mmCIF file of C-alpha atoms and ligand atoms in Angstrom:
data_model
loop_
_atom_site.group_PDB
_atom_site.id
_atom_site.type_symbol
_atom_site.label_atom_id
_atom_site.label_comp_id
_atom_site.label_asym_id
_atom_site.label_seq_id
_atom_site.Cartn_x
_atom_site.Cartn_y
_atom_site.Cartn_z
ATOM 1 C CA MET R 56 -24.866 -60.756 38.272
ATOM 2 C CA THR R 57 -25.932 -63.627 36.016
ATOM 3 C CA THR R 58 -23.629 -63.829 33.031
ATOM 4 C CA SER R 59 -23.846 -66.058 30.008
ATOM 5 C CA ARG R 60 -21.083 -66.129 27.438
ATOM 6 C CA THR R 61 -22.189 -66.875 23.948
ATOM 7 C CA THR R 62 -20.441 -67.431 20.697
ATOM 8 C CA SER R 63 -23.488 -69.255 19.404
ATOM 9 C CA GLN R 64 -26.679 -67.814 18.028
ATOM 10 C CA THR R 65 -29.010 -69.109 20.713
ATOM 11 C CA THR R 66 -29.810 -66.968 23.695
ATOM 12 C CA SER R 67 -29.717 -68.635 27.089
ATOM 13 C CA LEU R 68 -32.336 -66.248 28.488
ATOM 14 C CA THR R 69 -35.896 -67.284 28.004
ATOM 15 C CA THR R 70 -37.881 -65.982 30.965
ATOM 16 C CA PRO R 71 -40.617 -63.609 29.741
ATOM 17 C CA ARG R 72 -41.064 -60.500 31.807
ATOM 18 C CA THR R 73 -44.135 -58.270 32.038
ATOM 19 C CA PRO R 74 -43.238 -55.592 34.563
ATOM 20 C CA SER R 75 -45.944 -53.348 35.913
ATOM 21 C CA ARG R 76 -43.461 -50.683 37.017
ATOM 22 C CA ALA R 77 -40.700 -48.987 35.042
ATOM 23 C CA LEU R 78 -37.092 -48.858 36.247
ATOM 24 C CA THR R 79 -34.710 -46.120 35.122
ATOM 25 C CA VAL R 80 -31.051 -45.748 36.087
ATOM 26 C CA HIS R 81 -29.656 -42.307 36.967
ATOM 27 C CA GLN R 82 -26.102 -41.187 37.612
ATOM 28 C CA ILE R 83 -26.083 -39.461 41.020
ATOM 29 C CA ALA R 84 -22.377 -38.657 41.595
ATOM 30 C CA ARG R 85 -19.258 -37.862 39.555
ATOM 31 C CA PRO R 86 -16.662 -40.623 40.013
ATOM 32 C CA ASP R 87 -13.029 -39.998 40.834
ATOM 33 C CA GLY R 88 -11.220 -42.800 39.020
ATOM 34 C CA MET R 89 -13.069 -46.103 38.667
ATOM 35 C CA PRO R 90 -16.843 -45.597 39.145
ATOM 36 C CA THR R 91 -18.711 -47.611 41.785
ATOM 37 C CA PRO R 92 -22.349 -48.730 42.137
ATOM 38 C CA ALA R 93 -22.841 -45.800 44.575
ATOM 39 C CA ASP R 94 -22.535 -43.414 41.591
ATOM 40 C CA PHE R 95 -25.876 -44.750 40.266
ATOM 41 C CA ALA R 96 -29.464 -45.021 41.510
ATOM 42 C CA PHE R 97 -32.399 -47.113 40.289
ATOM 43 C CA VAL R 98 -35.570 -45.030 40.103
ATOM 44 C CA GLU R 99 -38.943 -46.771 40.008
ATOM 45 C CA SER R 100 -42.025 -45.175 38.455
ATOM 46 C CA PRO R 101 -45.301 -46.170 36.814
ATOM 47 C CA VAL R 102 -44.916 -47.408 33.251
ATOM 48 C CA PRO R 103 -45.167 -44.238 31.119
ATOM 49 C CA VAL R 104 -48.238 -43.679 28.967
ATOM 50 C CA PRO R 105 -47.668 -42.435 25.414
ATOM 51 C CA GLY R 106 -49.111 -39.056 24.459
ATOM 52 C CA PRO R 107 -50.009 -37.949 20.935
ATOM 53 C CA GLY R 108 -47.104 -38.483 18.506
ATOM 54 C CA THR R 109 -45.231 -40.906 20.768
ATOM 55 C CA ALA R 110 -45.028 -44.626 21.400
ATOM 56 C CA LEU R 111 -44.084 -46.762 24.379
ATOM 57 C CA VAL R 112 -41.149 -49.112 23.879
ATOM 58 C CA GLU R 113 -40.392 -51.978 26.219
ATOM 59 C CA ASN R 114 -36.648 -52.463 26.092
ATOM 60 C CA ILE R 115 -35.171 -55.892 25.393
ATOM 61 C CA HIS R 116 -31.411 -55.413 25.049
ATOM 62 C CA LEU R 117 -29.176 -52.606 26.383
ATOM 63 C CA SER R 118 -25.606 -51.794 25.392
ATOM 64 C CA VAL R 119 -22.999 -50.700 27.962
ATOM 65 C CA ASP R 120 -19.834 -49.190 26.500
ATOM 66 C CA PRO R 121 -16.482 -47.712 27.568
ATOM 67 C CA TYR R 122 -17.395 -44.216 26.227
ATOM 68 C CA MET R 123 -20.002 -44.011 29.008
ATOM 69 C CA ARG R 124 -17.170 -43.647 31.542
ATOM 70 C CA GLU R 125 -16.120 -40.435 29.807
ATOM 71 C CA ALA R 126 -19.762 -39.285 29.709
ATOM 72 C CA MET R 127 -19.913 -39.692 33.504
ATOM 73 C CA ASP R 128 -17.395 -36.843 33.896
ATOM 74 C CA GLY R 129 -19.835 -34.236 32.561
ATOM 75 C CA ASP R 130 -21.749 -35.117 29.397
ATOM 76 C CA TRP R 131 -24.344 -36.965 31.461
ATOM 77 C CA ALA R 132 -26.447 -34.742 33.711
ATOM 78 C CA LEU R 133 -26.924 -36.023 37.251
ATOM 79 C CA HIS R 134 -30.326 -37.296 38.430
ATOM 80 C CA THR R 135 -31.736 -37.708 34.923
ATOM 81 C CA PRO R 136 -32.238 -40.818 32.768
ATOM 82 C CA LEU R 137 -29.059 -41.883 30.982
ATOM 83 C CA GLU R 138 -28.574 -42.515 27.279
ATOM 84 C CA GLY R 139 -27.199 -45.500 25.404
ATOM 85 C CA ARG R 140 -27.948 -47.860 22.540
ATOM 86 C CA SER R 141 -30.951 -50.094 23.060
ATOM 87 C CA ILE R 142 -33.295 -52.437 21.220
ATOM 88 C CA GLY R 143 -36.942 -52.690 22.216
ATOM 89 C CA ARG R 144 -40.459 -53.519 21.101
ATOM 90 C CA VAL R 145 -43.306 -51.023 20.680
ATOM 91 C CA THR R 146 -46.080 -51.997 23.116
ATOM 92 C CA ALA R 147 -48.406 -48.985 22.721
ATOM 93 C CA SER R 148 -48.514 -46.282 20.094
ATOM 94 C CA ARG R 149 -50.181 -42.961 19.459
ATOM 95 C CA THR R 150 -48.272 -42.223 16.268
ATOM 96 C CA PRO R 151 -48.924 -43.605 12.783
ATOM 97 C CA GLY R 152 -45.146 -43.923 12.376
ATOM 98 C CA LEU R 153 -44.867 -46.812 14.842
ATOM 99 C CA ALA R 154 -47.052 -49.889 15.281
ATOM 100 C CA VAL R 155 -47.427 -52.194 18.253
ATOM 101 C CA GLY R 156 -44.955 -55.042 17.786
ATOM 102 C CA ASP R 157 -42.382 -52.995 15.847
ATOM 103 C CA LEU R 158 -38.799 -53.755 16.865
ATOM 104 C CA VAL R 159 -36.756 -50.574 17.121
ATOM 105 C CA PHE R 160 -33.216 -49.385 17.790
ATOM 106 C CA HIS R 161 -32.987 -46.182 19.851
ATOM 107 C CA ARG R 162 -30.783 -44.393 22.377
ATOM 108 C CA HIS R 163 -32.950 -44.525 25.543
ATOM 109 C CA ALA R 164 -31.081 -47.298 27.343
ATOM 110 C CA TRP R 165 -30.462 -47.778 31.096
ATOM 111 C CA ARG R 166 -34.222 -48.260 31.604
ATOM 112 C CA THR R 167 -36.962 -50.825 31.085
ATOM 113 C CA HIS R 168 -39.370 -48.542 29.191
ATOM 114 C CA ALA R 169 -38.964 -45.527 26.930
ATOM 115 C CA LEU R 170 -41.287 -43.046 25.280
ATOM 116 C CA VAL R 171 -40.106 -42.393 21.729
ATOM 117 C CA THR R 172 -41.121 -40.530 18.604
ATOM 118 C CA PRO R 173 -40.604 -42.018 15.125
ATOM 119 C CA ALA R 174 -37.628 -39.665 14.704
ATOM 120 C CA ASP R 175 -35.941 -41.205 17.775
ATOM 121 C CA VAL R 176 -35.816 -44.735 16.391
ATOM 122 C CA ARG R 177 -34.605 -46.902 13.547
ATOM 123 C CA LEU R 178 -36.958 -49.716 12.609
ATOM 124 C CA LEU R 179 -35.254 -53.111 12.694
ATOM 125 C CA ARG R 180 -36.097 -55.825 10.208
ATOM 126 C CA PRO R 181 -35.015 -59.066 11.883
ATOM 127 C CA VAL R 182 -33.496 -61.703 9.647
ATOM 128 C CA GLU R 183 -34.187 -65.391 10.184
ATOM 129 C CA GLY R 184 -31.303 -67.080 11.939
ATOM 130 C CA VAL R 185 -29.840 -63.830 13.295
ATOM 131 C CA PRO R 186 -30.675 -63.092 16.961
ATOM 132 C CA LEU R 187 -32.077 -59.648 17.683
ATOM 133 C CA ARG R 188 -29.221 -58.671 19.999
ATOM 134 C CA THR R 189 -26.822 -58.927 17.034
ATOM 135 C CA TRP R 190 -28.011 -55.396 16.133
ATOM 136 C CA LEU R 191 -26.126 -54.266 19.252
ATOM 137 C CA SER R 192 -23.016 -56.366 18.547
ATOM 138 C CA VAL R 193 -21.601 -57.033 15.092
ATOM 139 C CA LEU R 194 -24.541 -55.382 13.266
ATOM 140 C CA GLY R 195 -24.644 -52.461 15.718
ATOM 141 C CA GLY R 196 -22.342 -49.574 16.550
ATOM 142 C CA THR R 197 -19.702 -52.056 17.717
ATOM 143 C CA GLY R 198 -19.599 -53.873 14.394
ATOM 144 C CA LEU R 199 -19.858 -50.636 12.453
ATOM 145 C CA THR R 200 -16.822 -49.294 14.332
ATOM 146 C CA ALA R 201 -14.806 -52.383 13.417
ATOM 147 C CA TYR R 202 -15.962 -52.323 9.787
ATOM 148 C CA VAL R 203 -15.401 -48.600 9.247
ATOM 149 C CA GLY R 204 -11.983 -48.692 10.936
ATOM 150 C CA LEU R 205 -10.831 -51.533 8.700
ATOM 151 C CA THR R 206 -12.401 -50.505 5.394
ATOM 152 C CA ARG R 207 -12.509 -46.694 5.527
ATOM 153 C CA THR R 208 -9.728 -45.608 7.893
ATOM 154 C CA ALA R 209 -7.085 -48.342 7.480
ATOM 155 C CA ARG R 210 -8.275 -49.420 4.034
ATOM 156 C CA LEU R 211 -7.246 -53.024 4.651
ATOM 157 C CA GLN R 212 -6.101 -54.877 1.530
ATOM 158 C CA PRO R 213 -6.266 -58.655 1.038
ATOM 159 C CA GLY R 214 -3.225 -60.423 2.425
ATOM 160 C CA GLU R 215 -2.234 -57.606 4.788
ATOM 161 C CA SER R 216 -1.433 -58.329 8.425
ATOM 162 C CA VAL R 217 -3.574 -56.791 11.188
ATOM 163 C CA PHE R 218 -3.004 -56.099 14.891
ATOM 164 C CA VAL R 219 -5.845 -55.044 17.219
ATOM 165 C CA SER R 220 -5.575 -54.065 20.902
ATOM 166 C CA ALA R 221 -8.365 -54.778 23.434
ATOM 167 C CA ALA R 222 -8.855 -57.647 20.994
ATOM 168 C CA ALA R 223 -11.135 -59.739 23.221
ATOM 169 C CA GLY R 224 -13.771 -56.978 23.588
ATOM 170 C CA GLY R 225 -16.754 -56.132 21.419
ATOM 171 C CA VAL R 226 -14.934 -54.056 18.817
ATOM 172 C CA GLY R 227 -11.790 -56.206 19.010
ATOM 173 C CA THR R 228 -13.490 -59.549 18.321
ATOM 174 C CA ALA R 229 -15.432 -57.948 15.460
ATOM 175 C CA VAL R 230 -12.198 -56.537 14.021
ATOM 176 C CA GLY R 231 -10.558 -59.965 14.154
ATOM 177 C CA GLN R 232 -13.427 -61.743 12.436
ATOM 178 C CA PHE R 233 -14.116 -59.014 9.866
ATOM 179 C CA ALA R 234 -10.410 -58.780 8.993
ATOM 180 C CA ARG R 235 -10.366 -62.503 8.303
ATOM 181 C CA LEU R 236 -13.533 -62.286 6.154
ATOM 182 C CA LEU R 237 -12.054 -59.311 4.261
ATOM 183 C CA GLY R 238 -9.060 -61.450 3.312
ATOM 184 C CA ALA R 239 -6.447 -60.299 5.806
ATOM 185 C CA GLY R 240 -3.220 -62.237 6.211
ATOM 186 C CA GLN R 241 -1.976 -62.680 9.777
ATOM 187 C CA VAL R 242 -4.385 -61.411 12.485
ATOM 188 C CA ILE R 243 -2.917 -60.707 15.946
ATOM 189 C CA GLY R 244 -4.504 -59.371 19.135
ATOM 190 C CA SER R 245 -3.586 -58.245 22.638
ATOM 191 C CA THR R 246 -5.770 -58.631 25.706
ATOM 192 C CA GLY R 247 -5.666 -58.623 29.509
ATOM 193 C CA THR R 248 -5.522 -62.325 30.442
ATOM 194 C CA ALA R 249 -3.990 -65.538 29.133
ATOM 195 C CA ALA R 250 -7.466 -67.113 29.066
ATOM 196 C CA LYS R 251 -8.799 -64.365 26.805
ATOM 197 C CA ALA R 252 -5.745 -64.676 24.540
ATOM 198 C CA ALA R 253 -6.384 -68.428 24.242
ATOM 199 C CA HIS R 254 -10.058 -67.753 23.474
ATOM 200 C CA LEU R 255 -9.107 -65.397 20.636
ATOM 201 C CA VAL R 256 -7.020 -68.061 18.925
ATOM 202 C CA ARG R 257 -9.211 -71.061 19.732
ATOM 203 C CA ASP R 258 -12.691 -69.590 19.181
ATOM 204 C CA ILE R 259 -12.420 -66.336 17.225
ATOM 205 C CA GLY R 260 -9.871 -67.240 14.560
ATOM 206 C CA PHE R 261 -6.897 -65.042 15.516
ATOM 207 C CA ASP R 262 -3.516 -66.387 14.395
ATOM 208 C CA ALA R 263 -1.806 -65.152 17.550
ATOM 209 C CA ALA R 264 -2.779 -63.326 20.746
ATOM 210 C CA PHE R 265 -0.974 -62.361 23.942
ATOM 211 C CA ASP R 266 -1.578 -60.941 27.411
ATOM 212 C CA TYR R 267 -0.240 -57.373 27.485
ATOM 213 C CA HIS R 268 0.713 -57.807 31.159
ATOM 214 C CA ASP R 269 3.377 -60.408 30.321
ATOM 215 C CA ALA R 270 5.912 -58.050 28.672
ATOM 216 C CA PRO R 271 5.916 -54.654 26.898
ATOM 217 C CA LEU R 272 3.437 -54.696 24.028
ATOM 218 C CA GLY R 273 6.063 -53.770 21.416
ATOM 219 C CA GLU R 274 8.220 -56.749 22.393
ATOM 220 C CA GLN R 275 5.363 -59.224 22.282
ATOM 221 C CA LEU R 276 4.090 -57.912 18.979
ATOM 222 C CA ALA R 277 7.589 -58.133 17.457
ATOM 223 C CA LYS R 278 7.721 -61.800 18.463
ATOM 224 C CA ALA R 279 4.292 -62.547 16.987
ATOM 225 C CA ALA R 280 4.927 -60.579 13.773
ATOM 226 C CA PRO R 281 8.691 -60.425 13.093
ATOM 227 C CA ASP R 282 8.056 -58.657 9.749
ATOM 228 C CA GLY R 283 5.736 -56.070 11.325
ATOM 229 C CA VAL R 284 2.063 -55.369 10.608
ATOM 230 C CA ASP R 285 0.380 -53.454 7.794
ATOM 231 C CA VAL R 286 -2.730 -52.408 9.713
ATOM 232 C CA GLY R 287 -3.038 -51.450 13.376
ATOM 233 C CA PHE R 288 -6.434 -51.058 15.073
ATOM 234 C CA GLU R 289 -5.757 -49.183 18.299
ATOM 235 C CA ASN R 290 -8.266 -49.277 21.180
ATOM 236 C CA VAL R 291 -6.085 -48.669 24.258
ATOM 237 C CA GLY R 292 -3.657 -45.776 23.675
ATOM 238 C CA GLY R 293 -0.455 -44.875 25.586
ATOM 239 C CA ASP R 294 2.140 -47.648 25.665
ATOM 240 C CA HIS R 295 -0.026 -49.841 23.426
ATOM 241 C CA LEU R 296 0.099 -47.239 20.657
ATOM 242 C CA GLU R 297 3.839 -46.796 21.150
ATOM 243 C CA GLY R 298 4.407 -50.551 20.874
ATOM 244 C CA LEU R 299 2.266 -50.701 17.762
ATOM 245 C CA ILE R 300 4.096 -47.822 16.049
ATOM 246 C CA ALA R 301 7.369 -49.638 16.669
ATOM 247 C CA ASN R 302 6.068 -52.618 14.699
ATOM 248 C CA MET R 303 4.406 -50.926 11.728
ATOM 249 C CA ARG R 304 5.550 -51.883 8.256
ATOM 250 C CA PRO R 305 6.359 -49.142 5.702
ATOM 251 C CA HIS R 306 3.181 -47.596 4.286
ATOM 252 C CA GLY R 307 1.110 -49.157 7.071
ATOM 253 C CA ARG R 308 -2.037 -47.551 8.482
ATOM 254 C CA ILE R 309 -3.190 -47.204 12.079
ATOM 255 C CA ALA R 310 -6.924 -46.722 12.689
ATOM 256 C CA TRP R 311 -7.004 -45.053 16.134
ATOM 257 C CA CYS R 312 -10.351 -46.021 17.567
ATOM 258 C CA GLY R 313 -10.095 -45.461 21.327
ATOM 259 C CA ALA R 314 -7.926 -45.025 24.417
ATOM 260 C CA VAL R 315 -9.648 -47.128 27.068
ATOM 261 C CA ALA R 316 -6.558 -47.004 29.310
ATOM 262 C CA GLN R 317 -7.203 -43.341 30.072
ATOM 263 C CA TYR R 318 -10.999 -43.185 30.480
ATOM 264 C CA ASN R 319 -10.832 -43.596 34.263
ATOM 265 C CA GLY R 320 -9.022 -40.305 34.700
ATOM 266 C CA GLY R 321 -5.621 -39.680 36.227
ATOM 267 C CA ALA R 322 -2.772 -38.306 34.181
ATOM 268 C CA ALA R 323 -3.178 -38.845 30.448
ATOM 269 C CA PRO R 324 -0.451 -41.201 29.202
ATOM 270 C CA ALA R 325 2.498 -39.492 27.579
ATOM 271 C CA ALA R 326 2.229 -39.360 23.815
ATOM 272 C CA PRO R 327 4.081 -42.230 22.170
ATOM 273 C CA ARG R 328 7.771 -41.336 22.270
ATOM 274 C CA ASN R 329 8.305 -42.808 18.810
ATOM 275 C CA LEU R 330 5.752 -40.739 16.833
ATOM 276 C CA TYR R 331 8.472 -39.601 14.446
ATOM 277 C CA ASP R 332 8.938 -43.234 13.316
ATOM 278 C CA LEU R 333 5.683 -42.715 11.398
ATOM 279 C CA VAL R 334 7.526 -40.314 9.117
ATOM 280 C CA HIS R 335 10.472 -42.632 8.473
ATOM 281 C CA ARG R 336 8.174 -45.476 7.503
ATOM 282 C CA SER R 337 5.453 -43.424 5.749
ATOM 283 C CA VAL R 338 2.824 -44.751 8.167
ATOM 284 C CA ARG R 339 -0.578 -43.049 8.410
ATOM 285 C CA LEU R 340 -2.129 -42.632 11.899
ATOM 286 C CA GLU R 341 -5.764 -41.531 11.698
ATOM 287 C CA GLY R 342 -8.445 -41.220 14.364
ATOM 288 C CA PHE R 343 -12.084 -41.829 13.523
ATOM 289 C CA LEU R 344 -15.543 -41.715 15.087
ATOM 290 C CA VAL R 345 -18.190 -44.197 14.078
ATOM 291 C CA ARG R 346 -20.892 -41.536 14.285
ATOM 292 C CA ASP R 347 -19.408 -39.908 11.159
ATOM 293 C CA HIS R 348 -20.058 -43.106 9.197
ATOM 294 C CA ARG R 349 -23.714 -43.964 9.814
ATOM 295 C CA ASP R 350 -24.180 -44.154 6.050
ATOM 296 C CA VAL R 351 -22.121 -47.364 6.048
ATOM 297 C CA GLN R 352 -24.717 -49.266 8.145
ATOM 298 C CA ARG R 353 -26.446 -50.776 5.127
ATOM 299 C CA GLU R 354 -23.126 -51.858 3.619
ATOM 300 C CA LEU R 355 -22.179 -53.478 6.941
ATOM 301 C CA GLU R 356 -25.412 -55.476 6.990
ATOM 302 C CA ASP R 357 -24.982 -56.527 3.340
ATOM 303 C CA PHE R 358 -21.478 -57.718 4.207
ATOM 304 C CA ALA R 359 -22.135 -59.377 7.569
ATOM 305 C CA VAL R 360 -25.625 -60.918 7.363
ATOM 306 C CA PRO R 361 -24.732 -63.618 4.791
ATOM 307 C CA HIS R 362 -21.711 -64.582 6.920
ATOM 308 C CA LEU R 363 -23.902 -64.676 10.043
ATOM 309 C CA ARG R 364 -26.392 -66.927 8.326
ATOM 310 C CA SER R 365 -23.710 -69.246 6.954
ATOM 311 C CA GLY R 366 -21.995 -69.473 10.359
ATOM 312 C CA ARG R 367 -18.692 -68.019 9.125
ATOM 313 C CA LEU R 368 -19.280 -65.051 11.434
ATOM 314 C CA VAL R 369 -20.267 -65.889 15.016
ATOM 315 C CA PRO R 370 -20.713 -62.811 17.221
ATOM 316 C CA ASP R 371 -18.778 -62.950 20.463
ATOM 317 C CA GLU R 372 -21.008 -61.673 23.271
ATOM 318 C CA THR R 373 -21.306 -61.647 27.037
ATOM 319 C CA VAL R 374 -25.009 -61.432 27.950
ATOM 320 C CA VAL R 375 -25.962 -60.283 31.444
ATOM 321 C CA GLU R 376 -29.530 -60.802 32.583
ATOM 322 C CA GLY R 377 -31.714 -58.208 34.266
ATOM 323 C CA ILE R 378 -31.930 -54.427 34.511
ATOM 324 C CA GLY R 379 -30.751 -54.747 38.133
ATOM 325 C CA ASN R 380 -27.354 -55.857 36.822
ATOM 326 C CA VAL R 381 -26.803 -53.067 34.287
ATOM 327 C CA VAL R 382 -24.435 -51.090 36.534
ATOM 328 C CA ASP R 383 -22.348 -54.177 37.339
ATOM 329 C CA ALA R 384 -22.218 -55.035 33.633
ATOM 330 C CA PHE R 385 -20.957 -51.541 32.818
ATOM 331 C CA LEU R 386 -18.299 -51.666 35.555
ATOM 332 C CA ALA R 387 -17.244 -55.111 34.314
ATOM 333 C CA VAL R 388 -16.510 -53.662 30.856
ATOM 334 C CA LEU R 389 -14.174 -51.092 32.417
ATOM 335 C CA ARG R 390 -12.349 -53.861 34.322
ATOM 336 C CA GLY R 391 -12.084 -56.316 31.435
ATOM 337 C CA GLY R 392 -14.801 -58.584 32.847
ATOM 338 C CA ASN R 393 -16.354 -59.088 29.409
ATOM 339 C CA THR R 394 -15.387 -61.173 26.422
ATOM 340 C CA GLY R 395 -16.884 -59.872 23.208
ATOM 341 C CA LYS R 396 -19.707 -57.357 23.228
ATOM 342 C CA MET R 397 -21.325 -56.773 26.647
ATOM 343 C CA ILE R 398 -25.131 -56.812 26.346
ATOM 344 C CA VAL R 399 -27.718 -56.542 29.130
ATOM 345 C CA GLN R 400 -30.962 -58.392 28.468
ATOM 346 C CA VAL R 401 -33.896 -56.729 30.216
ATOM 347 C CA GLY R 402 -36.872 -58.068 28.249
ATOM 348 C CA ASP R 403 -38.103 -61.018 26.246
ATOM 349 C CA ALA R 404 -36.789 -61.116 22.675
ATOM 350 C CA GLY R 405 -39.424 -63.713 21.759
ATOM 351 C CA GLU R 406 -36.783 -65.900 20.085
HETATM 352 P P1 NAP C 21 -14.641 -53.629 25.018
HETATM 353 O O1 NAP C 21 -13.357 -53.796 24.279
HETATM 354 O O2 NAP C 21 -15.670 -54.684 24.906
HETATM 355 O O3 NAP C 21 -14.370 -53.414 26.572
HETATM 356 C C1 NAP C 21 -13.297 -52.659 26.990
HETATM 357 C C2 NAP C 21 -12.044 -53.570 27.165
HETATM 358 O O4 NAP C 21 -10.914 -52.740 27.316
HETATM 359 C C3 NAP C 21 -12.091 -54.410 28.424
HETATM 360 O O5 NAP C 21 -12.761 -55.623 28.211
HETATM 361 C C4 NAP C 21 -10.617 -54.601 28.749
HETATM 362 O O6 NAP C 21 -10.183 -55.833 28.188
HETATM 363 C C5 NAP C 21 -9.923 -53.447 28.015
HETATM 364 N N1 NAP C 21 -9.290 -52.522 28.951
HETATM 365 C C6 NAP C 21 -9.856 -51.862 29.991
HETATM 366 N N2 NAP C 21 -8.933 -51.117 30.626
HETATM 367 C C7 NAP C 21 -7.756 -51.326 29.974
HETATM 368 C C8 NAP C 21 -6.428 -50.836 30.152
HETATM 369 N N3 NAP C 21 -6.125 -49.974 31.134
HETATM 370 N N4 NAP C 21 -5.460 -51.256 29.288
HETATM 371 C C9 NAP C 21 -5.762 -52.127 28.290
HETATM 372 N N5 NAP C 21 -7.008 -52.619 28.078
HETATM 373 C C10 NAP C 21 -7.977 -52.231 28.916
HETATM 374 O O7 NAP C 21 -15.249 -52.246 24.615
HETATM 375 P P2 NAP C 21 -15.667 -51.797 23.152
HETATM 376 O O8 NAP C 21 -17.005 -51.192 23.246
HETATM 377 O O9 NAP C 21 -15.441 -52.901 22.211
HETATM 378 O O10 NAP C 21 -14.644 -50.598 22.852
HETATM 379 C C11 NAP C 21 -13.272 -50.868 22.526
HETATM 380 C C12 NAP C 21 -12.587 -49.536 22.217
HETATM 381 O O11 NAP C 21 -13.212 -48.972 21.072
HETATM 382 C C13 NAP C 21 -12.705 -48.493 23.331
HETATM 383 O O12 NAP C 21 -11.518 -47.747 23.367
HETATM 384 C C14 NAP C 21 -13.846 -47.615 22.844
HETATM 385 O O13 NAP C 21 -13.817 -46.330 23.384
HETATM 386 C C15 NAP C 21 -13.564 -47.627 21.357
HETATM 387 N N6 NAP C 21 -14.703 -47.259 20.512
HETATM 388 C C16 NAP C 21 -14.530 -46.208 19.669
HETATM 389 C C17 NAP C 21 -15.533 -45.849 18.787
HETATM 390 C C18 NAP C 21 -15.291 -44.734 17.812
HETATM 391 O O14 NAP C 21 -16.256 -44.235 17.198
HETATM 392 N N7 NAP C 21 -14.038 -44.323 17.612
HETATM 393 C C19 NAP C 21 -16.757 -46.534 18.824
HETATM 394 C C20 NAP C 21 -16.910 -47.626 19.696
HETATM 395 C C21 NAP C 21 -15.855 -47.980 20.549
HETATM 396 P P3 NAP C 21 -8.802 -56.558 28.620
HETATM 397 O O15 NAP C 21 -9.177 -57.680 29.515
HETATM 398 O O16 NAP C 21 -8.255 -57.024 27.324
HETATM 399 O O17 NAP C 21 -7.921 -55.559 29.318
#
């Protein structure tokens, strides 16, 4: 697997690719615990030809995400093409709604080519100085999750302190940077290695970060924020949520975004034993799903694009090259092998 880390806006992948065959990834077995490459198969076929009302898209960037592990338990049918966020370019069209050369966002990932209708896609309008893949990271569902969690669910106010778990991932690094740009006070994160914690402080602008393996999360958070935190952005669940609750300030808000610690099956972690503390400190704990907030996409772009262009916001991304590495890239996300948003580049962005 070829991996390139980037916190800059230049892609390291420049090799154009004009495949004559299409590759599609299928799930072929239900995993028990951590998935393996044997749960997937690469299926080769001729490049599809668009029929009336459809267009052919050659994919450029694919997103692999933790929710896909849950989908593997049943939402995804076996032996059929998988879904996921993707960005591609229209290369042939038999619909007036899409023209050759259009750049589109759609949900037919895990493949090199996709047949789409205009209703399947959102047209992208690239902005000078902002790489195309950014529409899968801070301008995509990942960024929208961070933005909605902070502004709609937690309703972050200037000067308030913020803690985010899984801080070195796609959502986590967006939360840290957005919180700062929204005027947060102290910004703290937890992650799975000392190197990632150092990266958060050195490169992403966190005030403090720690490795959750070193000591119970509640203890480490208490050390980093002796007065507690106003806003918690929870991505892990279980003992992470319990440790966060223990450190919430009165009238704080927790945006519960995910529970990545339990996606690989096994017994669900016990509910936090200190839930009742929420009552004593008038803390609000609220779950949210980004798909209920698609209407905020425009606001996110209005907020983030000027910061991207000025360099105040630098997306944190791990870019993996080649459709043949998409399974490994997905498994790496589940094991913490990524820093920032994991993106698989399968085509030429022309940048
Ligand atoms: P990500 O954070 O880039 O990747 C997942 C990270 O989780 C890994 O890098 C790993 O980092 C950490 N992790 C894995 N297993 C863990 C465990 N057992 N305990 C603690 N940390 C573990 O993924 P993402 O796409 O940005 O998603 C982050 C969270 O947001 C996930 O929970 C996801 O489901 C959620 N999410 C929710 C919504 C929504 O609509 N509510 C939308 C998008 C994402 P470490 O090295 O730090 O362990």
